[in-house]
Amino acid sequence: LAVFLNFVLTNSDPSALLFYLITMLYKEGSVKDMRKWAYEIHSTFLVPGAPLLCANVDEALAREIDDMLQKENGKAEKLSMVFLRSRVKVKDIINQQLQQFQTKRTAGLGTMYGPNDQLLQMAKGDKVKEQRIIDETLLPKLQQYLDELERESPKEDPKKSALCSALSTVLMRFFVTRYNPGGPIDKVHHFVSREKSFKSRLMTKNRKQTICGHNLHLQPYYEVTRCNHCQNILWGVSPQGYHCTNCELNIHRACAKDLNEYCPGPAVQKNDSKITKLMEKISSRNHHQDKSRRHDEDATADDTTISGEYNRIDTCMTTNKTVGVGEHDE
């Protein structure tokens, strides 16, 4: 697997394979974990505009997942199946890549990406030899990506950053690489992990900050949200961005450094408390009762008028009838 992954990283788009491997680990979490991890994965691999967007996952499927994350976020059974269809889709890409890899190895070019079949067979079951293969194939690749990010700092390439997080997650969770504090694996955020990397721990030191009057709090997101500064989605490992508790602005951690729009102040709050709703209901009921009462009073008044008019007409008719009879008798 390590050699195949190295081949894919070198020759092809690794998004499908990394997504497939990471979602294998996803179900290990609790409902709370899965809810958080689901958005981390969804926003990195499936949402249109995601940094490691899987090529054959269409927008309709991404919307379906987003709806499920909003509506079924408390149901373990639903959450555990949220990536089922996406995994089936990406397997087509992985199978194509596997065929290309096998063709290369058959042609004798497989050793460009790791040991030959004989050495791999000899290393099988030997933890030391297996670890050496991993250290010689994938760790240098991760270090290469980290060096590229370092050179581009402070401007961070989302795709490379996401690639580092995904690869370090696979290294740590699948290959049980020896943990080295301060090593390349510890320098990036990890998917599907309760334990925070050094970078994640460092990031939480700036959990709250004030910029241009914005009261920014670092927070996780659970549904697709766009950055109000660059308009791209807030993606990746939680916490994905800052939220202003005054004006409700949402912004990437990186974009917060460039924020120059001043906070307009507290947004108009919708008063939707239970007490308010109850009072509105009572007020509505009283209004209805007043309206009904006025209607009844108007109806009574109309009845009185009609009754009076009827009596007047009846009196006239009686008078006329009496007069008529008298005239006839005469």
mmCIF file of C-alpha atoms in Angstrom:
data_model
loop_
_atom_site.group_PDB
_atom_site.id
_atom_site.type_symbol
_atom_site.label_atom_id
_atom_site.label_comp_id
_atom_site.label_asym_id
_atom_site.label_seq_id
_atom_site.Cartn_x
_atom_site.Cartn_y
_atom_site.Cartn_z
ATOM 1 C CA LEU A 1 0.000 0.000 0.000
ATOM 2 C CA ALA A 2 2.826 2.422 0.840
ATOM 3 C CA VAL A 3 4.499 1.852 -2.533
ATOM 4 C CA PHE A 4 1.198 2.190 -4.405
ATOM 5 C CA LEU A 5 0.390 5.401 -2.524
ATOM 6 C CA ASN A 6 3.824 6.753 -3.405
ATOM 7 C CA PHE A 7 3.137 5.949 -7.067
ATOM 8 C CA VAL A 8 -0.207 7.779 -6.956
ATOM 9 C CA LEU A 9 1.309 10.800 -5.202
ATOM 10 C CA THR A 10 4.007 10.988 -7.872
ATOM 11 C CA ASN A 11 1.988 10.301 -11.015
ATOM 12 C CA SER A 12 -1.657 11.037 -10.408
ATOM 13 C CA ASP A 13 -4.259 12.865 -8.348
ATOM 14 C CA PRO A 14 -4.149 11.276 -4.866
ATOM 15 C CA SER A 15 -7.479 12.726 -3.695
ATOM 16 C CA ALA A 16 -9.562 9.593 -4.340
ATOM 17 C CA LEU A 17 -7.151 7.209 -2.607
ATOM 18 C CA LEU A 18 -6.610 9.484 0.388
ATOM 19 C CA PHE A 19 -10.364 10.035 0.733
ATOM 20 C CA TYR A 20 -11.008 6.289 0.573
ATOM 21 C CA LEU A 21 -8.404 5.497 3.227
ATOM 22 C CA ILE A 22 -9.471 8.274 5.594
ATOM 23 C CA THR A 23 -13.158 7.350 5.374
ATOM 24 C CA MET A 24 -12.219 3.799 6.387
ATOM 25 C CA LEU A 25 -11.224 5.277 9.756
ATOM 26 C CA TYR A 26 -14.224 7.584 10.013
ATOM 27 C CA LYS A 27 -16.625 5.054 11.554
ATOM 28 C CA GLU A 28 -14.364 4.523 14.559
ATOM 29 C CA GLY A 29 -15.647 7.705 16.171
ATOM 30 C CA SER A 30 -18.616 8.428 18.403
ATOM 31 C CA VAL A 31 -21.620 10.349 17.071
ATOM 32 C CA LYS A 32 -19.980 13.578 18.212
ATOM 33 C CA ASP A 33 -16.694 12.603 16.551
ATOM 34 C CA MET A 34 -18.359 11.550 13.300
ATOM 35 C CA ARG A 35 -20.329 14.767 13.116
ATOM 36 C CA LYS A 36 -17.123 16.799 13.400
ATOM 37 C CA TRP A 37 -15.031 14.519 11.189
ATOM 38 C CA ALA A 38 -17.733 14.321 8.518
ATOM 39 C CA TYR A 39 -17.531 18.026 7.776
ATOM 40 C CA GLU A 40 -13.725 17.942 7.855
ATOM 41 C CA ILE A 41 -13.723 15.242 5.167
ATOM 42 C CA HIS A 42 -16.685 16.612 3.215
ATOM 43 C CA SER A 43 -15.259 20.131 2.990
ATOM 44 C CA THR A 44 -11.827 18.853 1.920
ATOM 45 C CA PHE A 45 -12.738 16.190 -0.647
ATOM 46 C CA LEU A 46 -16.331 16.521 -1.865
ATOM 47 C CA VAL A 47 -17.688 20.072 -1.794
ATOM 48 C CA PRO A 48 -17.301 22.043 -5.054
ATOM 49 C CA GLY A 49 -14.176 24.132 -4.643
ATOM 50 C CA ALA A 50 -12.665 21.777 -2.042
ATOM 51 C CA PRO A 51 -8.839 21.707 -2.108
ATOM 52 C CA LEU A 52 -8.643 17.936 -2.757
ATOM 53 C CA LEU A 53 -11.874 17.589 -4.720
ATOM 54 C CA CYS A 54 -12.448 14.018 -5.919
ATOM 55 C CA ALA A 55 -12.892 14.158 -9.676
ATOM 56 C CA ASN A 56 -15.944 11.956 -10.182
ATOM 57 C CA VAL A 57 -18.057 13.077 -7.211
ATOM 58 C CA ASP A 58 -20.756 15.324 -8.660
ATOM 59 C CA GLU A 59 -22.336 18.361 -7.047
ATOM 60 C CA ALA A 60 -25.676 16.615 -6.512
ATOM 61 C CA LEU A 61 -24.015 14.001 -4.305
ATOM 62 C CA ALA A 62 -22.170 16.707 -2.391
ATOM 63 C CA ARG A 63 -25.477 18.511 -1.737
ATOM 64 C CA GLU A 64 -27.057 15.258 -0.604
ATOM 65 C CA ILE A 65 -24.271 14.756 1.938
ATOM 66 C CA ASP A 66 -24.558 18.350 3.115
ATOM 67 C CA ASP A 67 -28.307 17.928 3.662
ATOM 68 C CA MET A 68 -27.713 14.724 5.595
ATOM 69 C CA LEU A 69 -25.120 16.385 7.816
ATOM 70 C CA GLN A 70 -27.627 19.112 8.672
ATOM 71 C CA LYS A 71 -30.675 16.907 9.214
ATOM 72 C CA GLU A 72 -29.258 13.625 10.491
ATOM 73 C CA ASN A 73 -26.326 14.914 12.527
ATOM 74 C CA GLY A 74 -27.423 13.163 15.713
ATOM 75 C CA LYS A 75 -28.075 9.702 14.287
ATOM 76 C CA ALA A 76 -25.145 7.283 14.410
ATOM 77 C CA GLU A 77 -26.540 4.960 11.743
ATOM 78 C CA LYS A 78 -27.078 7.777 9.248
ATOM 79 C CA LEU A 79 -23.717 9.388 9.963
ATOM 80 C CA SER A 80 -21.868 6.100 9.545
ATOM 81 C CA MET A 81 -23.279 5.760 6.016
ATOM 82 C CA VAL A 82 -22.851 9.353 4.912
ATOM 83 C CA PHE A 83 -19.865 8.597 2.637
ATOM 84 C CA LEU A 84 -21.060 5.237 1.315
ATOM 85 C CA ARG A 85 -21.972 6.383 -2.208
ATOM 86 C CA SER A 86 -18.910 8.611 -2.468
ATOM 87 C CA ARG A 87 -16.630 5.690 -1.617
ATOM 88 C CA VAL A 88 -18.214 3.622 -4.383
ATOM 89 C CA LYS A 89 -17.620 6.472 -6.836
ATOM 90 C CA VAL A 90 -13.936 6.951 -6.027
ATOM 91 C CA LYS A 91 -13.187 3.222 -6.269
ATOM 92 C CA ASP A 92 -13.400 3.549 -10.053
ATOM 93 C CA ILE A 93 -10.531 6.051 -10.004
ATOM 94 C CA ILE A 94 -8.484 3.929 -7.592
ATOM 95 C CA ASN A 95 -8.916 0.825 -9.771
ATOM 96 C CA GLN A 96 -7.655 2.745 -12.802
ATOM 97 C CA GLN A 97 -4.628 3.936 -10.841
ATOM 98 C CA LEU A 98 -3.977 0.401 -9.627
ATOM 99 C CA GLN A 99 -3.991 -0.898 -13.196
ATOM 100 C CA GLN A 100 -1.488 1.777 -14.204
ATOM 101 C CA PHE A 101 0.696 0.864 -11.228
ATOM 102 C CA GLN A 102 0.631 -2.837 -12.098
ATOM 103 C CA THR A 103 1.527 -2.029 -15.695
ATOM 104 C CA LYS A 104 4.550 -0.057 -14.494
ATOM 105 C CA ARG A 105 5.695 -2.870 -12.229
ATOM 106 C CA THR A 106 5.259 -5.434 -14.984
ATOM 107 C CA ALA A 107 7.430 -3.264 -17.210
ATOM 108 C CA GLY A 108 10.094 -3.185 -14.500
ATOM 109 C CA LEU A 109 9.508 0.456 -13.598
ATOM 110 C CA GLY A 110 7.888 -0.192 -10.235
ATOM 111 C CA THR A 111 11.131 0.224 -8.316
ATOM 112 C CA MET A 112 10.973 3.953 -9.031
ATOM 113 C CA TYR A 113 8.357 4.158 -6.282
ATOM 114 C CA GLY A 114 9.674 1.616 -3.782
ATOM 115 C CA PRO A 115 11.245 -1.843 -3.372
ATOM 116 C CA ASN A 116 10.588 -4.592 -5.910
ATOM 117 C CA ASP A 117 8.178 -7.445 -5.267
ATOM 118 C CA GLN A 118 10.891 -9.727 -3.891
ATOM 119 C CA LEU A 119 12.020 -7.229 -1.257
ATOM 120 C CA LEU A 120 8.423 -6.439 -0.352
ATOM 121 C CA GLN A 121 7.729 -10.132 0.157
ATOM 122 C CA MET A 122 10.811 -10.490 2.354
ATOM 123 C CA ALA A 123 9.745 -7.511 4.461
ATOM 124 C CA LYS A 124 6.237 -8.840 4.986
ATOM 125 C CA GLY A 125 5.664 -9.537 8.667
ATOM 126 C CA ASP A 126 8.935 -7.920 9.717
ATOM 127 C CA LYS A 127 7.931 -4.696 11.461
ATOM 128 C CA VAL A 128 11.397 -3.194 11.273
ATOM 129 C CA LYS A 129 11.722 -3.776 7.525
ATOM 130 C CA GLU A 130 8.166 -2.623 6.871
ATOM 131 C CA GLN A 131 8.820 0.539 8.839
ATOM 132 C CA ARG A 132 11.995 1.182 6.866
ATOM 133 C CA ILE A 133 10.079 0.956 3.575
ATOM 134 C CA ILE A 134 7.515 3.455 4.835
ATOM 135 C CA ASP A 135 10.207 5.791 6.141
ATOM 136 C CA GLU A 136 12.023 5.674 2.804
ATOM 137 C CA THR A 137 8.993 6.151 0.557
ATOM 138 C CA LEU A 138 6.270 8.245 2.192
ATOM 139 C CA LEU A 139 7.993 10.302 4.881
ATOM 140 C CA PRO A 140 10.294 12.027 2.352
ATOM 141 C CA LYS A 141 7.216 12.849 0.283
ATOM 142 C CA LEU A 142 5.510 14.461 3.277
ATOM 143 C CA GLN A 143 8.671 16.393 4.102
ATOM 144 C CA GLN A 144 8.834 17.614 0.500
ATOM 145 C CA TYR A 145 5.297 19.018 0.709
ATOM 146 C CA LEU A 146 6.044 20.657 4.055
ATOM 147 C CA ASP A 147 9.172 22.295 2.647
ATOM 148 C CA GLU A 148 7.127 23.687 -0.246
ATOM 149 C CA LEU A 149 4.577 25.104 2.186
ATOM 150 C CA GLU A 150 7.349 26.638 4.244
ATOM 151 C CA ARG A 151 8.803 28.372 1.198
ATOM 152 C CA GLU A 152 5.393 29.793 0.284
ATOM 153 C CA SER A 153 4.692 31.012 3.825
ATOM 154 C CA PRO A 154 2.883 33.082 5.000
ATOM 155 C CA LYS A 155 0.614 32.503 1.995
ATOM 156 C CA GLU A 156 -0.634 28.940 2.319
ATOM 157 C CA ASP A 157 -1.658 26.821 -0.663
ATOM 158 C CA PRO A 158 -4.904 25.075 0.417
ATOM 159 C CA LYS A 159 -4.264 22.049 -1.797
ATOM 160 C CA LYS A 160 -0.772 21.411 -0.445
ATOM 161 C CA SER A 161 -1.901 22.045 3.103
ATOM 162 C CA ALA A 162 -4.788 19.581 2.721
ATOM 163 C CA LEU A 163 -2.471 17.059 1.083
ATOM 164 C CA CYS A 164 -0.079 17.263 4.032
ATOM 165 C CA SER A 165 -2.903 16.707 6.518
ATOM 166 C CA ALA A 166 -4.327 13.771 4.567
ATOM 167 C CA LEU A 167 -0.964 12.080 4.024
ATOM 168 C CA SER A 168 0.130 12.523 7.643
ATOM 169 C CA THR A 169 -3.205 11.039 8.773
ATOM 170 C CA VAL A 170 -2.689 7.953 6.616
ATOM 171 C CA LEU A 171 0.908 7.605 7.789
ATOM 172 C CA MET A 172 -0.044 7.846 11.436
ATOM 173 C CA ARG A 173 -3.170 5.682 11.342
ATOM 174 C CA PHE A 174 -2.385 3.027 8.721
ATOM 175 C CA PHE A 175 1.336 2.544 8.927
ATOM 176 C CA VAL A 176 1.801 3.234 12.645
ATOM 177 C CA THR A 177 4.888 5.273 11.945
ATOM 178 C CA ARG A 178 7.060 5.838 14.985
ATOM 179 C CA TYR A 179 5.862 8.991 16.669
ATOM 180 C CA ASN A 180 8.511 11.662 16.673
ATOM 181 C CA PRO A 181 7.462 14.870 18.468
ATOM 182 C CA GLY A 182 8.361 17.764 16.241
ATOM 183 C CA GLY A 183 8.718 15.479 13.212
ATOM 184 C CA PRO A 184 6.927 16.014 9.887
ATOM 185 C CA ILE A 185 3.793 14.144 10.978
ATOM 186 C CA ASP A 186 3.403 16.406 13.994
ATOM 187 C CA LYS A 187 3.694 19.585 11.943
ATOM 188 C CA VAL A 188 0.244 19.373 10.356
ATOM 189 C CA HIS A 189 -3.381 18.876 11.367
ATOM 190 C CA HIS A 190 -4.797 15.335 11.274
ATOM 191 C CA PHE A 191 -8.168 14.084 10.070
ATOM 192 C CA VAL A 192 -10.328 11.660 12.097
ATOM 193 C CA SER A 193 -8.278 12.182 15.219
ATOM 194 C CA ARG A 194 -9.173 13.060 18.786
ATOM 195 C CA GLU A 195 -5.538 13.756 19.580
ATOM 196 C CA LYS A 196 -4.213 17.115 18.497
ATOM 197 C CA SER A 197 -0.948 17.487 16.641
ATOM 198 C CA PHE A 198 1.615 20.033 17.762
ATOM 199 C CA LYS A 199 0.347 22.434 15.094
ATOM 200 C CA SER A 200 -3.242 22.042 16.295
ATOM 201 C CA ARG A 201 -2.218 22.657 19.904
ATOM 202 C CA LEU A 202 -0.249 25.708 18.836
ATOM 203 C CA MET A 203 -3.201 27.047 16.864
ATOM 204 C CA THR A 204 -5.567 26.916 19.841
ATOM 205 C CA LYS A 205 -3.415 29.465 21.672
ATOM 206 C CA ASN A 206 -4.989 32.069 19.388
ATOM 207 C CA ARG A 207 -8.520 30.829 19.993
ATOM 208 C CA LYS A 208 -9.766 34.362 20.612
ATOM 209 C CA GLN A 209 -8.572 37.601 19.096
ATOM 210 C CA THR A 210 -9.865 41.046 18.214
ATOM 211 C CA ILE A 211 -9.186 42.485 14.754
ATOM 212 C CA CYS A 212 -10.734 45.728 13.473
ATOM 213 C CA GLY A 213 -13.371 45.517 16.171
ATOM 214 C CA HIS A 214 -14.300 41.935 15.260
ATOM 215 C CA ASN A 215 -14.589 39.701 18.321
ATOM 216 C CA LEU A 216 -13.205 36.551 16.681
ATOM 217 C CA HIS A 217 -13.583 33.095 18.193
ATOM 218 C CA LEU A 218 -11.979 30.028 16.623
ATOM 219 C CA GLN A 219 -14.675 27.410 16.103
ATOM 220 C CA PRO A 220 -15.553 24.172 14.282
ATOM 221 C CA TYR A 221 -18.123 24.182 11.486
ATOM 222 C CA TYR A 222 -20.638 21.448 10.714
ATOM 223 C CA GLU A 223 -22.128 22.576 7.426
ATOM 224 C CA VAL A 224 -20.800 24.265 4.306
ATOM 225 C CA THR A 225 -19.888 27.854 5.154
ATOM 226 C CA ARG A 226 -18.026 30.399 3.057
ATOM 227 C CA CYS A 227 -15.352 32.779 4.215
ATOM 228 C CA ASN A 228 -16.682 36.344 4.137
ATOM 229 C CA HIS A 229 -13.232 37.599 3.150
ATOM 230 C CA CYS A 230 -12.173 35.379 0.210
ATOM 231 C CA GLN A 231 -15.572 33.730 -0.497
ATOM 232 C CA ASN A 232 -14.046 30.229 -0.520
ATOM 233 C CA ILE A 233 -15.399 27.501 1.744
ATOM 234 C CA LEU A 234 -14.148 27.011 5.275
ATOM 235 C CA TRP A 235 -12.552 23.603 4.845
ATOM 236 C CA GLY A 236 -10.364 21.081 6.565
ATOM 237 C CA VAL A 237 -9.573 19.914 10.048
ATOM 238 C CA SER A 238 -11.517 21.561 12.859
ATOM 239 C CA PRO A 239 -11.529 24.362 13.903
ATOM 240 C CA GLN A 240 -11.785 25.626 10.337
ATOM 241 C CA GLY A 241 -12.108 29.341 10.974
ATOM 242 C CA TYR A 242 -13.041 32.312 13.098
ATOM 243 C CA HIS A 243 -16.557 33.530 13.847
ATOM 244 C CA CYS A 244 -17.270 37.102 14.942
ATOM 245 C CA THR A 245 -19.693 37.063 17.858
ATOM 246 C CA ASN A 246 -20.778 40.613 17.010
ATOM 247 C CA CYS A 247 -21.525 40.719 13.287
ATOM 248 C CA GLU A 248 -21.477 36.930 12.648
ATOM 249 C CA LEU A 249 -18.645 37.166 10.122
ATOM 250 C CA ASN A 250 -16.968 33.830 9.257
ATOM 251 C CA ILE A 251 -13.378 33.806 8.062
ATOM 252 C CA HIS A 252 -10.475 31.436 7.412
ATOM 253 C CA ARG A 253 -7.692 31.365 9.965
ATOM 254 C CA ALA A 254 -5.282 32.527 7.261
ATOM 255 C CA CYS A 255 -7.642 35.240 5.977
ATOM 256 C CA ALA A 256 -8.005 36.699 9.467
ATOM 257 C CA LYS A 257 -4.469 38.071 9.107
ATOM 258 C CA ASP A 258 -5.599 40.164 6.132
ATOM 259 C CA LEU A 259 -8.896 41.325 7.612
ATOM 260 C CA ASN A 260 -9.252 45.096 7.235
ATOM 261 C CA GLU A 261 -13.032 45.567 7.183
ATOM 262 C CA TYR A 262 -14.224 47.035 10.465
ATOM 263 C CA CYS A 263 -16.935 45.267 12.409
ATOM 264 C CA PRO A 264 -20.313 46.979 11.859
ATOM 265 C CA GLY A 265 -21.467 45.907 15.298
ATOM 266 C CA PRO A 266 -23.990 43.384 16.537
ATOM 267 C CA ALA A 267 -26.270 41.932 13.908
ATOM 268 C CA VAL A 268 -30.020 42.272 14.361
ATOM 269 C CA GLN A 269 -30.986 39.324 16.487
ATOM 270 C CA LYS A 270 -34.133 37.377 15.830
ATOM 271 C CA ASN A 271 -35.988 37.000 19.103
ATOM 272 C CA ASP A 272 -37.007 33.382 18.946
ATOM 273 C CA SER A 273 -37.035 32.436 22.615
ATOM 274 C CA LYS A 274 -39.759 30.137 23.885
ATOM 275 C CA ILE A 275 -41.202 32.895 26.074
ATOM 276 C CA THR A 276 -41.390 35.281 23.131
ATOM 277 C CA LYS A 277 -43.071 32.661 20.971
ATOM 278 C CA LEU A 278 -45.565 31.962 23.762
ATOM 279 C CA MET A 279 -46.348 35.669 24.160
ATOM 280 C CA GLU A 280 -46.797 36.014 20.409
ATOM 281 C CA LYS A 281 -49.205 33.096 20.482
ATOM 282 C CA ILE A 282 -51.178 34.636 23.368
ATOM 283 C CA SER A 283 -51.214 38.006 21.624
ATOM 284 C CA SER A 284 -52.430 36.383 18.434
ATOM 285 C CA ARG A 285 -55.145 34.531 20.336
ATOM 286 C CA ASN A 286 -56.294 37.738 22.092
ATOM 287 C CA HIS A 287 -56.344 39.560 18.781
ATOM 288 C CA HIS A 288 -58.490 36.794 17.339
ATOM 289 C CA GLN A 289 -60.843 36.925 20.325
ATOM 290 C CA ASP A 290 -61.159 40.730 20.064
ATOM 291 C CA LYS A 291 -61.874 40.407 16.389
ATOM 292 C CA SER A 292 -64.532 37.757 17.062
ATOM 293 C CA ARG A 293 -66.083 39.903 19.804
ATOM 294 C CA ARG A 294 -66.270 42.918 17.496
ATOM 295 C CA HIS A 295 -67.800 40.723 14.839
ATOM 296 C CA ASP A 296 -70.454 39.467 17.286
ATOM 297 C CA GLU A 297 -71.245 43.014 18.427
ATOM 298 C CA ASP A 298 -71.568 44.170 14.837
ATOM 299 C CA ALA A 299 -73.805 41.219 14.099
ATOM 300 C CA THR A 300 -76.011 42.020 17.122
ATOM 301 C CA ALA A 301 -76.268 45.635 16.048
ATOM 302 C CA ASP A 302 -77.207 44.543 12.563
ATOM 303 C CA ASP A 303 -79.843 42.191 13.969
ATOM 304 C CA THR A 304 -81.309 45.027 16.073
ATOM 305 C CA THR A 305 -81.418 47.334 13.069
ATOM 306 C CA ILE A 306 -82.960 44.685 10.883
ATOM 307 C CA SER A 307 -85.476 43.799 13.602
ATOM 308 C CA GLY A 308 -86.447 47.462 14.041
ATOM 309 C CA GLU A 309 -86.778 47.931 10.326
ATOM 310 C CA TYR A 310 -88.902 44.813 10.089
ATOM 311 C CA ASN A 311 -91.200 46.042 12.893
ATOM 312 C CA ARG A 312 -91.572 49.427 11.167
ATOM 313 C CA ILE A 313 -92.485 47.786 7.889
ATOM 314 C CA ASP A 314 -94.858 45.424 9.659
ATOM 315 C CA THR A 315 -96.599 48.346 11.403
ATOM 316 C CA CYS A 316 -96.993 50.183 8.127
ATOM 317 C CA MET A 317 -98.406 47.118 6.462
ATOM 318 C CA THR A 318 -100.854 46.606 9.328
ATOM 319 C CA THR A 319 -101.968 50.236 9.165
ATOM 320 C CA ASN A 320 -102.432 50.092 5.428
ATOM 321 C CA LYS A 321 -104.336 46.870 5.756
ATOM 322 C CA THR A 322 -106.666 48.401 8.363
ATOM 323 C CA VAL A 323 -107.237 51.485 6.284
ATOM 324 C CA GLY A 324 -107.878 49.406 3.242
ATOM 325 C CA VAL A 325 -110.514 47.298 4.981
ATOM 326 C CA GLY A 326 -112.322 50.377 6.250
ATOM 327 C CA GLU A 327 -112.454 51.931 2.798
ATOM 328 C CA HIS A 328 -113.779 48.714 1.356
ATOM 329 C CA ASP A 329 -116.522 48.543 3.967
ATOM 330 C CA GLU A 330 -117.540 52.055 3.225
#
